[in-house]
XYZ file of C-alpha atoms in Angstrom:
250
model
C 0.000 0.000 0.000
C 1.130 3.532 -0.798
C -0.189 6.556 1.083
C -1.706 9.535 -0.750
C -2.177 12.554 1.565
C -4.897 15.062 0.664
C -4.731 18.331 2.599
C -8.001 19.952 3.707
C -8.344 23.726 3.485
C -10.116 25.728 6.187
C -13.829 25.053 6.225
C -13.643 21.558 4.746
C -14.825 18.599 6.821
C -14.359 14.882 6.042
C -17.399 12.835 5.042
C -15.458 9.569 5.328
C -13.761 7.863 8.261
C -10.722 5.686 8.879
C -11.179 2.261 7.338
C -13.662 3.347 4.675
C -13.105 2.076 1.153
C -13.233 4.917 -1.374
C -13.448 4.919 -5.142
C -12.254 7.356 -7.768
C -14.689 10.284 -7.910
C -16.183 9.671 -4.468
C -16.724 12.737 -2.255
C -14.373 12.552 0.741
C -14.765 16.091 2.170
C -17.158 19.009 1.800
C -17.243 22.710 2.535
C -20.741 24.083 3.075
C -20.903 27.797 2.367
C -22.377 30.143 4.965
C -26.133 30.722 4.933
C -25.860 34.023 6.787
C -25.344 37.378 5.104
C -23.444 39.619 7.519
C -23.638 43.367 6.957
C -21.456 45.625 9.079
C -23.510 48.817 9.426
C -20.671 51.042 10.794
C -18.392 50.170 7.864
C -21.141 50.395 5.265
C -22.351 53.841 6.317
C -19.379 55.282 8.177
C -20.988 55.576 11.600
C -19.935 54.590 15.098
C -20.920 51.222 16.521
C -23.019 52.867 19.246
C -24.962 54.834 16.621
C -25.476 51.878 14.245
C -28.438 50.367 16.084
C -30.293 53.695 15.911
C -30.305 53.802 12.119
C -31.256 50.215 11.181
C -34.748 49.807 9.757
C -35.114 46.051 10.075
C -35.421 44.188 13.363
C -34.823 40.513 14.244
C -37.569 38.295 12.877
C -38.486 40.705 10.081
C -38.445 39.544 6.459
C -36.113 41.240 3.978
C -36.349 41.342 0.182
C -33.639 42.339 -2.259
C -33.622 46.127 -2.452
C -35.277 46.686 0.918
C -33.854 49.554 2.962
C -32.075 48.154 6.008
C -30.442 51.343 7.329
C -30.587 55.097 6.721
C -27.868 57.584 7.632
C -28.778 61.265 7.788
C -26.427 64.218 8.055
C -26.390 66.425 11.136
C -28.957 68.836 9.700
C -30.820 66.237 7.670
C -29.786 67.742 4.336
C -28.119 64.568 3.056
C -29.371 61.006 3.352
C -27.453 57.785 2.663
C -29.470 54.619 2.236
C -28.220 51.046 2.660
C -30.228 48.411 0.773
C -30.185 44.651 1.118
C -28.583 42.597 -1.631
C -30.202 39.376 -0.426
C -33.618 38.063 0.562
C -34.182 36.396 3.900
C -34.952 37.048 7.547
C -33.074 39.246 10.015
C -31.821 36.963 12.785
C -29.916 39.403 14.987
C -28.133 42.707 15.382
C -24.801 42.519 17.198
C -24.365 45.629 19.298
C -20.704 44.875 19.997
C -19.750 44.753 16.293
C -22.566 46.575 14.477
C -23.250 43.487 12.347
C -26.750 42.944 11.011
C -27.203 39.229 10.253
C -29.684 38.016 7.637
C -30.464 34.327 7.172
C -30.762 34.053 3.412
C -33.315 32.091 1.422
C -30.678 31.053 -1.127
C -29.666 27.421 -1.299
C -26.476 26.743 0.587
C -23.528 26.316 -1.774
C -21.346 23.256 -1.317
C -17.815 22.526 -2.468
C -16.541 18.964 -2.536
C -13.165 17.236 -2.538
C -13.271 13.947 -4.396
C -10.911 11.014 -4.252
C -8.477 10.754 -7.186
C -7.733 7.078 -6.436
C -9.302 3.841 -5.249
C -8.182 2.894 -1.772
C -8.780 2.761 1.972
C -8.831 5.761 4.306
C -5.861 5.443 6.670
C -5.908 8.854 8.363
C -8.851 11.235 8.593
C -9.039 14.507 10.519
C -9.781 18.169 9.866
C -6.305 18.743 8.385
C -5.851 15.858 5.973
C -7.207 12.618 4.631
C -4.696 9.914 3.753
C -5.795 7.232 1.304
C -3.809 4.002 1.143
C -3.815 2.504 -2.319
C -2.149 -0.296 -4.261
C -3.782 0.538 -7.582
C -2.200 2.621 -10.347
C 1.092 2.818 -8.481
C 4.652 2.607 -9.820
C 7.544 1.985 -7.443
C 10.933 3.456 -8.302
C 14.453 2.288 -7.516
C 16.132 5.378 -6.046
C 14.682 8.678 -4.874
C 15.294 11.905 -2.988
C 13.513 15.167 -2.138
C 10.077 16.177 -0.889
C 6.652 14.906 -1.932
C 5.061 16.579 -4.929
C 2.143 16.585 -7.343
C 2.239 17.617 -10.966
C 1.423 16.929 -14.583
C 3.644 14.482 -16.458
C 5.767 16.150 -19.170
C 7.621 13.622 -21.313
C 10.724 14.974 -23.037
C 10.727 14.399 -26.775
C 14.463 13.778 -26.902
C 16.970 12.556 -24.355
C 18.841 15.833 -24.233
C 18.664 19.140 -22.411
C 17.368 21.117 -25.387
C 13.870 19.816 -24.772
C 13.953 20.593 -21.062
C 12.558 24.074 -21.579
C 9.838 26.425 -20.370
C 7.127 23.901 -21.268
C 8.322 21.797 -18.335
C 8.050 24.561 -15.709
C 5.745 23.492 -12.887
C 5.467 19.964 -14.314
C 7.113 16.627 -13.598
C 9.692 15.995 -16.303
C 10.123 12.407 -17.493
C 13.035 11.174 -19.627
C 15.006 7.996 -20.242
C 18.394 9.567 -19.662
C 18.738 12.470 -17.262
C 22.302 13.672 -16.936
C 23.311 15.671 -13.873
C 23.413 18.791 -16.043
C 19.822 18.164 -17.170
C 18.699 17.631 -13.588
C 20.321 20.885 -12.483
C 18.757 22.683 -15.430
C 15.362 21.326 -14.405
C 15.888 22.573 -10.863
C 16.945 25.936 -12.249
C 13.913 26.477 -14.491
C 11.443 25.286 -11.856
C 10.170 21.830 -12.767
C 7.952 20.239 -10.120
C 9.793 16.923 -10.185
C 12.069 14.651 -12.206
C 11.550 10.985 -13.088
C 14.028 9.095 -15.239
C 15.619 5.779 -16.130
C 19.226 6.881 -16.397
C 19.529 8.731 -13.102
C 22.606 7.461 -11.277
C 23.065 6.787 -7.583
C 25.930 9.288 -7.546
C 23.531 11.944 -8.899
C 21.018 11.208 -6.144
C 23.741 11.516 -3.498
C 24.996 14.768 -5.046
C 21.506 16.287 -4.867
C 21.112 15.147 -1.265
C 24.423 16.782 -0.361
C 23.269 20.015 -2.016
C 19.989 19.754 -0.042
C 17.788 20.115 -3.133
C 14.177 19.407 -2.142
C 12.817 18.766 -5.629
C 11.393 15.211 -5.839
C 13.468 12.926 -8.052
C 12.838 9.225 -8.707
C 14.823 6.701 -10.731
C 12.643 4.115 -12.499
C 13.151 1.139 -14.822
C 12.270 1.063 -18.527
C 9.006 -0.791 -17.959
C 7.812 1.975 -15.631
C 9.001 4.568 -18.133
C 6.765 3.048 -20.816
C 3.796 3.300 -18.429
C 4.557 6.933 -17.579
C 4.785 7.987 -21.232
C 1.173 6.857 -21.634
C 0.263 9.171 -18.755
C 1.635 12.325 -20.444
C -0.424 15.410 -19.624
C -2.045 13.788 -16.582
C -1.285 14.261 -12.895
C 0.681 12.052 -10.544
C 1.668 12.233 -6.885
C 5.284 11.327 -6.189
C 6.661 10.349 -2.790
C 10.452 9.944 -2.694
C 10.251 8.539 0.837
C 8.472 5.432 -0.473
C 9.890 5.745 -4.028
C 6.288 5.690 -5.245
C 4.393 7.339 -8.096
C 0.590 7.352 -7.842
C -1.474 7.997 -10.958
C -4.264 10.425 -10.063
C -7.475 9.602 -11.896
C -9.020 13.086 -11.541
């Protein structure tokens, strides 16, 4: 089994648990958007917090339609009037005196964002920070490796020379049969996301470790190279610690 970590951004919560079997395309975490529309009256109309409650025109429990006046600010002598209108429909739930926020529970459907699994596997770790899926499908194991974990699109070099390691490879994982040390250093210099190759030598791996380069690099055999060339333009996750390459299905 090879572990694929999936980081969860703020607001996302898992909908799976440890031990669950997941399939490609299955929802594993969701982020439900807020239902409340929060309007800060002091900021919107340029008044003090203590004065904000005196100028609101909608009270808790009252219905609000789009375009309804929710607050009116008048000048000292009443010569100028500034009106604040609602951009949503709903019901006023509360006015916060400490902040000047007027909160409206909207009638709009709650928006939801999902994170879906890019692999088949079993959930090994699941919390509010990450979900780790253990998988043994669509995985290639390398021979030597170094660097940090990384994810990127496979970019297969057309020729086994440095001339084709160019700007098209920036931000991608470059794949070639024969990476010389000069090609590897060029890749690091232009900003590739990772390097996978057949001809990478053990002395090159040790050199990169000594130089403390963090770019993920994996040496593979020719059979694995043939598989990777068929994955050109698609994403993989590479983990030098386990010398593994996981083909992401989404």
